[in-house]
Short mmCIF file of C-alpha atoms in Angstrom, two decimals:
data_model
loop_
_atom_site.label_atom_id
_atom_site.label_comp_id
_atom_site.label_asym_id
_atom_site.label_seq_id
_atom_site.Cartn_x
_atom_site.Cartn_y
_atom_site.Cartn_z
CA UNK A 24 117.35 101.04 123.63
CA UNK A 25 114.16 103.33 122.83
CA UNK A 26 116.08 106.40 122.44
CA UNK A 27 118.29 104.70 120.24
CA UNK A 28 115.47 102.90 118.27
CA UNK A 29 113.72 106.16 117.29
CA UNK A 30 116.72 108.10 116.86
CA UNK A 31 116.88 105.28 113.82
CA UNK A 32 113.66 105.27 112.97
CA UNK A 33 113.53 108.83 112.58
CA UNK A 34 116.86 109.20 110.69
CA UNK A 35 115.56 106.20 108.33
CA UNK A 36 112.33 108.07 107.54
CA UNK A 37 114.05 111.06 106.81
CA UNK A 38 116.57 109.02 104.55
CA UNK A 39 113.60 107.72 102.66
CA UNK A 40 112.00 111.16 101.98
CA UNK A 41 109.00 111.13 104.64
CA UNK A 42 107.87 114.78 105.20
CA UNK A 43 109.26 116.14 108.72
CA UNK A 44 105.58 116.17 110.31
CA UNK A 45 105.05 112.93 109.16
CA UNK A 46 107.89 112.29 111.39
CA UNK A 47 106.74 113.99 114.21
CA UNK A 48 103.61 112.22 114.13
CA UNK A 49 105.37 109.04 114.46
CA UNK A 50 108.01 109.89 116.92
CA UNK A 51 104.44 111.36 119.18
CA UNK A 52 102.94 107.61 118.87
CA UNK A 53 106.52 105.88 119.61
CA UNK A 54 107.04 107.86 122.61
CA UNK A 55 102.94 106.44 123.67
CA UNK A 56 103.90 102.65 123.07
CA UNK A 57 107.59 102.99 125.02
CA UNK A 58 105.46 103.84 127.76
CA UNK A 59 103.37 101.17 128.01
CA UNK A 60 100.89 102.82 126.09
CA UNK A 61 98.60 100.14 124.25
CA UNK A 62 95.78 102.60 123.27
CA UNK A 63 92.98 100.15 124.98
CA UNK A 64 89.74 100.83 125.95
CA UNK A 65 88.35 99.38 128.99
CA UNK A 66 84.51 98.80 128.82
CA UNK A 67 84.55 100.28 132.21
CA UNK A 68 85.50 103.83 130.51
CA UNK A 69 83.00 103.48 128.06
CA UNK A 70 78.88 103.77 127.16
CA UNK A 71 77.01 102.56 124.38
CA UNK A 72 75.98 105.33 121.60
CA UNK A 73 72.22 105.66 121.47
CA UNK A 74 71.47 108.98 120.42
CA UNK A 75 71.75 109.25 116.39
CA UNK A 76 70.72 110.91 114.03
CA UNK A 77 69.07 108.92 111.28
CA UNK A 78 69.17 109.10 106.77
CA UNK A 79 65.43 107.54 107.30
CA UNK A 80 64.60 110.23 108.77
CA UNK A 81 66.31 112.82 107.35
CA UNK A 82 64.45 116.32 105.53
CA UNK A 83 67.00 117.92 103.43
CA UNK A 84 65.69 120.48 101.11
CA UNK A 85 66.79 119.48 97.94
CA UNK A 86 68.64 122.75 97.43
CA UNK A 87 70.55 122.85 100.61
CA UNK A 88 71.54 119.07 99.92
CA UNK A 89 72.69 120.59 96.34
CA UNK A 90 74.15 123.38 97.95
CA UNK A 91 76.68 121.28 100.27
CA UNK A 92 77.80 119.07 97.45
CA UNK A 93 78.73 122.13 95.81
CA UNK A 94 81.33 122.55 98.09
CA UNK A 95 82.31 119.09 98.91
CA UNK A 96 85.44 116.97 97.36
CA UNK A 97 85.66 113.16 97.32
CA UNK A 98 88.60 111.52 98.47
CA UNK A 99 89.22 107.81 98.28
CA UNK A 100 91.79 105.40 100.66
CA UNK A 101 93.31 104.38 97.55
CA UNK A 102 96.60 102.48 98.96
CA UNK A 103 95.56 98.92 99.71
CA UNK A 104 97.55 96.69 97.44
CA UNK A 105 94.84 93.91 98.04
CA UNK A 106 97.22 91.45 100.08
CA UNK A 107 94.71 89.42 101.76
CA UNK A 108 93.69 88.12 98.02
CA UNK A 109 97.24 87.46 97.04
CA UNK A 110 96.95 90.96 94.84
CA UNK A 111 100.25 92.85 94.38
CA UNK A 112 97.99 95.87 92.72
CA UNK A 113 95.44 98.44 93.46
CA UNK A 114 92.21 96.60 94.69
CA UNK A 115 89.97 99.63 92.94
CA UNK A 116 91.55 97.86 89.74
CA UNK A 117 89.43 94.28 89.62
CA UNK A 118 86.51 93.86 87.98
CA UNK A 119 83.29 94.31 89.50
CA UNK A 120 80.63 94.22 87.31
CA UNK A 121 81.85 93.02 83.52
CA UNK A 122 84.32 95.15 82.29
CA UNK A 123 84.00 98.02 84.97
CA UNK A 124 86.22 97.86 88.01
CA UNK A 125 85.84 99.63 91.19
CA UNK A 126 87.76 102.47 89.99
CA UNK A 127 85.39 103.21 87.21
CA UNK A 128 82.14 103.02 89.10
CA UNK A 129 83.08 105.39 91.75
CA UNK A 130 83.72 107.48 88.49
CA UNK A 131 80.35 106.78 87.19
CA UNK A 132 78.98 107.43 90.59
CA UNK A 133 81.28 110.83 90.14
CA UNK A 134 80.22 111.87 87.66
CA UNK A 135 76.72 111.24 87.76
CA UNK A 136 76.48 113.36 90.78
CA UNK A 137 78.11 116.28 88.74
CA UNK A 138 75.44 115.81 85.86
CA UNK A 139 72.67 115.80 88.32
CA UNK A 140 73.83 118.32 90.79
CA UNK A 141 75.98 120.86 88.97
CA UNK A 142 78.42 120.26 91.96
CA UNK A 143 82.37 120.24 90.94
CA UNK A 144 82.83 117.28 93.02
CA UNK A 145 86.88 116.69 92.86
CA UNK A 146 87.57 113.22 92.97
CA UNK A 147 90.89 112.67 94.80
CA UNK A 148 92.53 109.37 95.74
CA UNK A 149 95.25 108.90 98.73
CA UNK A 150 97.36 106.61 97.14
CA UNK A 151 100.40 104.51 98.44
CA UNK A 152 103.71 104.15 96.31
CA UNK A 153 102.41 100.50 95.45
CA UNK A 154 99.67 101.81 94.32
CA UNK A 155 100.31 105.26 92.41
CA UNK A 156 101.56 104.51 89.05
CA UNK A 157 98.45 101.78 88.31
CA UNK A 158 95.55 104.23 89.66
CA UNK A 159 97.04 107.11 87.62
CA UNK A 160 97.17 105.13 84.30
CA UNK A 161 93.60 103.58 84.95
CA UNK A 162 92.25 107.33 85.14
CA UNK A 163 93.98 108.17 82.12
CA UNK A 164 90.46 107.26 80.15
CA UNK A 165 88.38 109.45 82.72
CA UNK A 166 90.50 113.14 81.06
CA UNK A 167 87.36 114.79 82.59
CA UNK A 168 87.22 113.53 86.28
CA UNK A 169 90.40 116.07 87.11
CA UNK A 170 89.34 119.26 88.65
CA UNK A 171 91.14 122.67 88.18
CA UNK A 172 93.41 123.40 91.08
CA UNK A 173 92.68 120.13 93.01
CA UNK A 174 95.14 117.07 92.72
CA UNK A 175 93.89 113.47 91.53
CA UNK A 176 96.06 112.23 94.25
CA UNK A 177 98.72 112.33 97.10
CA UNK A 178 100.43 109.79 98.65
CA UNK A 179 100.39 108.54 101.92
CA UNK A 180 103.01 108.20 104.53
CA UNK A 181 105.30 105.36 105.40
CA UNK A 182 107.30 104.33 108.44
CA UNK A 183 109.66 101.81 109.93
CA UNK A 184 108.27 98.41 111.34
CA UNK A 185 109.77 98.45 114.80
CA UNK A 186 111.47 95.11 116.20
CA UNK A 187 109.06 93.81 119.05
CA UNK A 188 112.48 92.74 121.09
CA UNK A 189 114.20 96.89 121.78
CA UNK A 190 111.70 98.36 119.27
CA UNK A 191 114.62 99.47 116.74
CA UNK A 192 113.57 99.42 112.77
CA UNK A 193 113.64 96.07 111.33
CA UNK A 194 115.96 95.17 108.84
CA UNK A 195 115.20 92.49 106.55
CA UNK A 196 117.73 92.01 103.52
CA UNK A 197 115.33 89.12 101.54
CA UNK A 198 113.00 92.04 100.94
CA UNK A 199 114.20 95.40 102.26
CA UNK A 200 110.47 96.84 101.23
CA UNK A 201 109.16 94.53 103.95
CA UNK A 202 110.68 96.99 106.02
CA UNK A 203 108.13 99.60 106.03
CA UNK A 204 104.97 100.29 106.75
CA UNK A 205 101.61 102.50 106.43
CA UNK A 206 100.99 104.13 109.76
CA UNK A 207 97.32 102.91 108.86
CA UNK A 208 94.12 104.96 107.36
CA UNK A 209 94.70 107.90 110.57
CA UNK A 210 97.27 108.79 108.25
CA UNK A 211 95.33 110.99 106.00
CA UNK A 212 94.94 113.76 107.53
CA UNK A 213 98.80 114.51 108.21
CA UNK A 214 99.17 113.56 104.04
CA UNK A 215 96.34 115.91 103.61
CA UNK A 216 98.49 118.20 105.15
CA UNK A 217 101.99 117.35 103.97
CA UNK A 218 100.76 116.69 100.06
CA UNK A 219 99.41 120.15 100.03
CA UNK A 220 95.93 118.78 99.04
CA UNK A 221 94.27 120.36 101.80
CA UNK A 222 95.27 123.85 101.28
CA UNK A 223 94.04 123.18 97.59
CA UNK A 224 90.80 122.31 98.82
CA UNK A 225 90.72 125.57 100.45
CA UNK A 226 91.60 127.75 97.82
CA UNK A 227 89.90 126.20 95.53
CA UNK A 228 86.62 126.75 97.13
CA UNK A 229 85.95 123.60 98.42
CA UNK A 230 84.31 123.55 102.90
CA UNK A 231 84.30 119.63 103.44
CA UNK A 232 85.17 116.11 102.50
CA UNK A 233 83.94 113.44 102.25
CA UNK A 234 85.91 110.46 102.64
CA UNK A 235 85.88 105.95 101.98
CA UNK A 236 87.73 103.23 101.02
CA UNK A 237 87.66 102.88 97.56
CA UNK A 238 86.69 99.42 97.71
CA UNK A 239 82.76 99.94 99.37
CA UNK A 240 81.52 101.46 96.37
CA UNK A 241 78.25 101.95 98.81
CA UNK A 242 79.64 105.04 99.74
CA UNK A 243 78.35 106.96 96.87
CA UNK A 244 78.02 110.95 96.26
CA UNK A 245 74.87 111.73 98.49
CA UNK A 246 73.11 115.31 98.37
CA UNK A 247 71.09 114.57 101.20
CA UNK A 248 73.71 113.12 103.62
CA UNK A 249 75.97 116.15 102.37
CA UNK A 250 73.32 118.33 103.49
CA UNK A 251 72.91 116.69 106.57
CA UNK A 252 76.19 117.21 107.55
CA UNK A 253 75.89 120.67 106.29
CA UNK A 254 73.01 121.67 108.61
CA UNK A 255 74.62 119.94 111.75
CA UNK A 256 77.50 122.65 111.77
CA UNK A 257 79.43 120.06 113.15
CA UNK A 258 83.21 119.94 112.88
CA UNK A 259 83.35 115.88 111.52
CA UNK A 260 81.10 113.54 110.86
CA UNK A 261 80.53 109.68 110.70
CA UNK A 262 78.02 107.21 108.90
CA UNK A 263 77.49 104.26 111.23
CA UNK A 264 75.49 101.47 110.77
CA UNK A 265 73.28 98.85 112.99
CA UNK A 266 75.79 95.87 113.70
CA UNK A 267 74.55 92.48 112.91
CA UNK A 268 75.58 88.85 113.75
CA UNK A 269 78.69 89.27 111.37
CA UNK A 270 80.11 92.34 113.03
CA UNK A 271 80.31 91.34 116.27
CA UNK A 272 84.27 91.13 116.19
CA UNK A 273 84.55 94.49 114.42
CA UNK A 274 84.77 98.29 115.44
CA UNK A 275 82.48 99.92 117.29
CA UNK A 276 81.21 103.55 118.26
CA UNK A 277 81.39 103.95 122.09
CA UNK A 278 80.58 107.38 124.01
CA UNK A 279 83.39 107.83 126.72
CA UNK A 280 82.44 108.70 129.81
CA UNK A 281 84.89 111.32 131.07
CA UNK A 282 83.82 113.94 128.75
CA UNK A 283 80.79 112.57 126.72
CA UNK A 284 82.73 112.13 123.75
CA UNK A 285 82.13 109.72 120.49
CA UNK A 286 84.80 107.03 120.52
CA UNK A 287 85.98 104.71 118.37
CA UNK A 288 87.15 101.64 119.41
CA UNK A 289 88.90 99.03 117.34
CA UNK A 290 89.21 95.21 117.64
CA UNK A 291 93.10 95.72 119.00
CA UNK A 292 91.60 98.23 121.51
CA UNK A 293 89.83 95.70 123.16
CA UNK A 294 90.56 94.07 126.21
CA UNK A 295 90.38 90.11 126.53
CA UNK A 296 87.70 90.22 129.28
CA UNK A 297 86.03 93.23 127.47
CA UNK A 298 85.38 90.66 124.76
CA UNK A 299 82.29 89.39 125.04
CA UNK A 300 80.47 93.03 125.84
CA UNK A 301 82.07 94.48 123.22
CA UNK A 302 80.74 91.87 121.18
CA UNK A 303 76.89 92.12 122.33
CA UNK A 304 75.06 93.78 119.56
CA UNK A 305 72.45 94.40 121.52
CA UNK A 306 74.23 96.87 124.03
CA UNK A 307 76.39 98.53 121.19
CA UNK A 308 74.61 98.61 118.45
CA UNK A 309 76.71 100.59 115.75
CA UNK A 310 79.84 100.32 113.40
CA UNK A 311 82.12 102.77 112.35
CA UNK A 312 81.66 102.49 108.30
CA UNK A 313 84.55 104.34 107.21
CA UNK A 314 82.64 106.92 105.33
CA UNK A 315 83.65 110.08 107.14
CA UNK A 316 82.33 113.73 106.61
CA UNK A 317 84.71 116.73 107.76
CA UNK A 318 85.04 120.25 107.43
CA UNK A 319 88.35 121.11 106.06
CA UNK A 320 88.64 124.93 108.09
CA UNK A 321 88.65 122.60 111.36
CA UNK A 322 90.69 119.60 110.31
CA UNK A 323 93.12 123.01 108.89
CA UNK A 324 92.98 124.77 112.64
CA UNK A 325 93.59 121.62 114.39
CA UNK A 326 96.46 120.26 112.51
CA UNK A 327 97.62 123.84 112.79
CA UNK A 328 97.24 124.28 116.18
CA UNK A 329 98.68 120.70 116.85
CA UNK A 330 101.69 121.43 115.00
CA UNK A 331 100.28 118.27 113.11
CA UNK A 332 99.97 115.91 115.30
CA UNK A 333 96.33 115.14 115.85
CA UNK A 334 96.11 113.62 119.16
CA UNK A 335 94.36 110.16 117.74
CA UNK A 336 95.16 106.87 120.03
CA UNK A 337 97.67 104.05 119.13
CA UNK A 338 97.05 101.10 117.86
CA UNK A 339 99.64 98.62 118.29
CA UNK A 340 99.16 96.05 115.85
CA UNK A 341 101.70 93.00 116.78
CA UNK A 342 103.04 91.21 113.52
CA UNK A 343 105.68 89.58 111.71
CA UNK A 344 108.11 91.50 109.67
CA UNK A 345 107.08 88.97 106.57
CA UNK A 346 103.30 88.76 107.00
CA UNK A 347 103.81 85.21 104.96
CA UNK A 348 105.94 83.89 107.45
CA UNK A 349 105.27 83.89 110.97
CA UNK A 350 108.83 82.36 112.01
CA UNK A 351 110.04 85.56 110.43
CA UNK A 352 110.96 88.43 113.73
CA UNK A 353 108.17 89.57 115.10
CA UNK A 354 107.75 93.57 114.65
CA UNK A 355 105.06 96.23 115.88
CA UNK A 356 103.55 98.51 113.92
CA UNK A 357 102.62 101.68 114.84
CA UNK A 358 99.03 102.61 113.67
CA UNK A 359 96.08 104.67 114.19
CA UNK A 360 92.73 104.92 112.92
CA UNK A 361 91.18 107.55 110.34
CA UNK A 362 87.55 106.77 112.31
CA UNK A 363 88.95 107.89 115.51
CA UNK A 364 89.40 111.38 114.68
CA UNK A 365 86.14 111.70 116.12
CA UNK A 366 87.18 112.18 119.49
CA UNK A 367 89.31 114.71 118.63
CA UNK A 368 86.69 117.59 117.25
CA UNK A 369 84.13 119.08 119.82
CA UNK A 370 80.54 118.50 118.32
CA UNK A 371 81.01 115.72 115.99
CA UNK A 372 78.10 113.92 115.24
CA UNK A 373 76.86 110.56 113.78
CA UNK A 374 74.39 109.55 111.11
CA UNK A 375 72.59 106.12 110.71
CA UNK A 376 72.95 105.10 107.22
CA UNK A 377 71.43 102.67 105.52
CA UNK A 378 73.04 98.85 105.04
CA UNK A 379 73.40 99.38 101.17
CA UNK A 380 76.15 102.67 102.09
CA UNK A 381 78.84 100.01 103.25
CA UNK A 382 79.14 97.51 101.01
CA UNK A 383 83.01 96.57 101.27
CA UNK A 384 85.26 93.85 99.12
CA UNK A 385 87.40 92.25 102.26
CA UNK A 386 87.37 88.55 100.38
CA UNK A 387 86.68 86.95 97.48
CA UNK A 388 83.80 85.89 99.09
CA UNK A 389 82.66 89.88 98.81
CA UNK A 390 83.55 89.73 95.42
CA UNK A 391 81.32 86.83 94.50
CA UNK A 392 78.46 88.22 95.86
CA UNK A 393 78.90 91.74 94.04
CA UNK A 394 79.74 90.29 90.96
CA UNK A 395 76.56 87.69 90.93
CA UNK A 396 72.73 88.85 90.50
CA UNK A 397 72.59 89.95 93.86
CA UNK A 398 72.96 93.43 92.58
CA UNK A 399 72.33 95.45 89.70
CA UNK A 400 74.46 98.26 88.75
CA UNK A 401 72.20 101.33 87.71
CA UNK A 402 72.39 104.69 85.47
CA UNK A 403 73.83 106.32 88.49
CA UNK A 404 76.29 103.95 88.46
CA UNK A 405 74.87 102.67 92.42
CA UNK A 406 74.86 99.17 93.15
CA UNK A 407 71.60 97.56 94.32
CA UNK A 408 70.84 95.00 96.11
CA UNK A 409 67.66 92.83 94.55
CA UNK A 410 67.00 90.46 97.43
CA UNK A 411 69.86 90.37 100.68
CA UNK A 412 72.95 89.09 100.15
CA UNK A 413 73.28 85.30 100.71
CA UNK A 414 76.21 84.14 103.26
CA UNK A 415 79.26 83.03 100.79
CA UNK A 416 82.42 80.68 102.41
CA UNK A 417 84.74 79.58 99.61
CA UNK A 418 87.34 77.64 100.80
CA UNK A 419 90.51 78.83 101.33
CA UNK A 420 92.75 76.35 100.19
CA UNK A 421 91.50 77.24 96.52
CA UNK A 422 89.24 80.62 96.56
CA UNK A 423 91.57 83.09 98.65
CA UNK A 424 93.58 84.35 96.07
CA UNK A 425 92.14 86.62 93.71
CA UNK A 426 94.57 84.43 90.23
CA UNK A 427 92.55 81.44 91.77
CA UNK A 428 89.62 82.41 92.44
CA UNK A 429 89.17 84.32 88.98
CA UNK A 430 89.99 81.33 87.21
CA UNK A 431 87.06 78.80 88.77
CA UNK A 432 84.68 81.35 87.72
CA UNK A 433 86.43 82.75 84.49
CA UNK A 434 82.84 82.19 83.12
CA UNK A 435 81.09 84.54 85.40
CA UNK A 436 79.11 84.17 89.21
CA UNK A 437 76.61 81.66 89.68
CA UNK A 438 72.72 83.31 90.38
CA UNK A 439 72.59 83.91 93.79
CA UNK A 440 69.21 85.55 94.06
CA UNK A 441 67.81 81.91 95.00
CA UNK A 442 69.99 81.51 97.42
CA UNK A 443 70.43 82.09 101.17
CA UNK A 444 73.61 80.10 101.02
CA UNK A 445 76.44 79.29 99.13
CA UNK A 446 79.30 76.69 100.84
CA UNK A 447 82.05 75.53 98.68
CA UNK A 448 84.31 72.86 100.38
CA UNK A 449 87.37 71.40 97.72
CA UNK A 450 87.99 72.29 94.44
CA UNK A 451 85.22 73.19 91.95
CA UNK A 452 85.43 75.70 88.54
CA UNK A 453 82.45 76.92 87.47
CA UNK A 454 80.84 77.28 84.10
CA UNK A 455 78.28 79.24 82.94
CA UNK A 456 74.85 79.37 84.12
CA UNK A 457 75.05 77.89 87.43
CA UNK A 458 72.34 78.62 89.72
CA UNK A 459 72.51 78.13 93.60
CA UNK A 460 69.40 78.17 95.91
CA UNK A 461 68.62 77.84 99.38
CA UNK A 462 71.75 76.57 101.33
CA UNK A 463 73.51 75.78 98.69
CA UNK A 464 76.24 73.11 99.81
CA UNK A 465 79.24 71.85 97.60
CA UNK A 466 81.13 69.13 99.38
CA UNK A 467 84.90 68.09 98.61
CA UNK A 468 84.88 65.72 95.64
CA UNK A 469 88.76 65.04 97.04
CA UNK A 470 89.71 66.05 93.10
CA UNK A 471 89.37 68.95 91.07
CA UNK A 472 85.86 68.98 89.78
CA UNK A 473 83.57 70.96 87.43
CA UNK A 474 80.09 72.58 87.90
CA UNK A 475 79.03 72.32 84.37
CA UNK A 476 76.71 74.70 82.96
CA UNK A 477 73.11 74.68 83.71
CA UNK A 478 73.36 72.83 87.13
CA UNK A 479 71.50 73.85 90.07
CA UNK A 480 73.35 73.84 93.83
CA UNK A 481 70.79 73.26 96.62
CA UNK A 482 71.10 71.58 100.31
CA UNK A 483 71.61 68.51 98.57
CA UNK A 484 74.48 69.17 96.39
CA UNK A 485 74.76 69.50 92.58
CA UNK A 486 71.91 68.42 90.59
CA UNK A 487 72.77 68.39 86.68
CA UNK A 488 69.42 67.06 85.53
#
């Protein structure tokens, strides 16, 4: 049935208006997972990475850090509807600090960096079709973040969910959309490609980018990282950071021991009994932080000398067709990872960065703690941290969804500079001028309940006095 299935899956694509090497890309990874291919990797393959470079340590001269961020563009993952929050728009769209969302500080931060630097400094966003139409309309107020000859955006690529039974494309006539899916974030560089963006880049002057998600607004314009990566020569680049207690089930750098490369390696790449090593800190000690550095020249000669097809691994994520509904028919979706393309250039190199350059929205949890006292939001438009970031757990059953969550604190974040804590179990809205400290702890009352304004959370509960 897998000739058949991606005979479909190719003539679907091409029905829906996916670019031919977009195609070809897919049909490479569907070949890998009809063979058995499950793009794991053993611990036994792998070492830890100790040898980094380090932004503590670096000494840029100020003009060669000015001089590579003269010739860098920005480019944001822009396509994440914000589905985990019950979001059906743009997550760069909330609010993040008052009346400014994420898409407007990473403007600030923009153009800040222009002001101080002199740089260009295109600002592009990789956008998905759900995505598109908002993002465009909320940069209608920035007229002057476009750049002359460079895109604000291009879309990324789509393909068919694949049924997990004979791996033909789903069908699913409640919600045909359901059907499809982003081939994840290792997309961009074949939309690069296929949008035309990257031969803009090119002629337009422009020798590397640097790329995030547009929701870590951490990842700010940086002359001295820019000039960093600059200096190394190197072909790509990646900011990692030290891994602490709560990223011990994420993504990892690993060095592979067949040819000394930098690997990537993914939760889904994991083996079972490679669990608890991959999980040990201690032995591998940094995460991939999605902020990537690459010179566009070599991402242009390998995708040209590829025919496309960068040779990153599969990931094959394992799902339901309806992520709601897990009676709905299980599908697999064929992914890869934008991180990963570090195996694929001779040379690349990693740079320590600093905690406060990956500061990601996965939860409204995240969102409390950015939108609270926790951090300030400065002239350049960079968010600091005042004291660390307390541990937040709203629960679920009324915090998960951004329309809920927004209204129980419709009158702002509680101060969490006090606080090491905050646990909400049940139902509470906020008012204004809560303050938590230490652990805070609110228990279910078994009823909706208020914290009224002026009340103080601690270990002990709510204290209105």
């Amino acid at each position: 049935m897998s000739d058949t299935g991606l005979s479909q899956a190719q003539q679907k694509m091409r029905d829906g208006g996916v670019a031919e090497t977009a195609i070809d890309v897919f049909s490479h990874f569907y070949r890998l997972l009809e063979s058995g291919e499950t793009g794991v990797i053993p611990e036994s393959d792998v070492d830890p990475l100790v040898d980094v470079d380090k932004q503590s340590e670096l000494e840029v001269p100020e003009q060669v850090g000015r001089d590579a961020l003269a010739k860098t563009a920005i480019i944001k993952l822009n396509g994440g509807l914000g589905t985990s929050m019950g979001m059906d728009k743009a997550k760069s769209l909330l609010t993040v600090r008052g009346d400014e969302t994420f898409l407007d500080i990473i403007v600030g931060q923009v153009r800040h960096a222009r002001e101080t630097s002199g740089a260009r400094l295109p600002l592009v966003f990789m956008n998905s079709f759900r995505t598109r139409d908002d993002t465009l309309a909320a940069l209608e107020k920035h007229a002057d973040v476009a750049v002359e000859g460079v895109p604000l955006d291009f879309l990324q690529n789509r393909e068919p969910k694949l049924r997990a039974d004979d791996l033909t494309p789903v069908t699913w006539e409640a919600d045909p959309s359901l059907e499809w899916c982003p081939p994840g974030h290792g997309d961009l560089y074949t939309a690069l490609q296929t949008s035309g963006v990257l031969t803009a880049l090119l002629e337009a002057g422009f020798e590397y980018a640097h790329v995030s998600n547009s929701d870590n607004l951490g990842a700010s314009p940086d002359a001295a990282v820019a000039g960093w990566f600059a200096q190394t020569g190197a072909p790509f680049g990646a900011e990692v950071a030290v891994r602490t207690a709560a990223d011990r089930k994420g993504g990892h750098q690993v060095v592979r021991k067949s040819d000394g490369r930098i690997v990537l390696r993914e939760t889904a790449q994991t083996l079972d009994e490679d669990a608890a090593a991959a999980a040990d800190i201690s032995k591998h000690k940094y995460f991939n932080t999605n902020n990537l550095w690459f010179d566009l020249k070599a991402l242009a000669t390998e995708l040209e000398r590829t025919g496309g097809v960068l040779q990153l691994p599969l990931i094959k994520n394992s799902k339901t067709v309806d992520p709601s509904d897990p009676s709905s028919t299980p599908v697999i979706q064929i992914e890869s990872a934008m991180g990963a393309a570090i195996e694929v250039f001779e040379g690349a190199r990693v740079l320590e960065v600093d905690r406060s350059r990956f500061l990601p929205v996965k939860t409204t949890n995240d969102l409390l703690v950015l939108r609270s006292d926790v951090y300030e939001l400065g002239e350049d438009y960079r968010l600091t941290a005042v004291v660390e970031a307390p541990y937040v757990d709203l629960d679920t059953d009324h915090y998960k969804t951004f329309g809920n969550f927004d209204a129980r604190f419709a009158q702002g974040a509680p101060s969490l500079v006090g606080a090491t804590a905050l646990r909400v179990e049940g139902d509470w809205t906020f008012e204004a001028g809560v303050t938590a400290v230490g652990e805070a702890r609110l228990t279910d009352p078994g009823e909706p309940a208020t914290v009224p304004s002026g009340a103080t959370i601690s270990a002990d509960g709510l204290d209105v006095s």
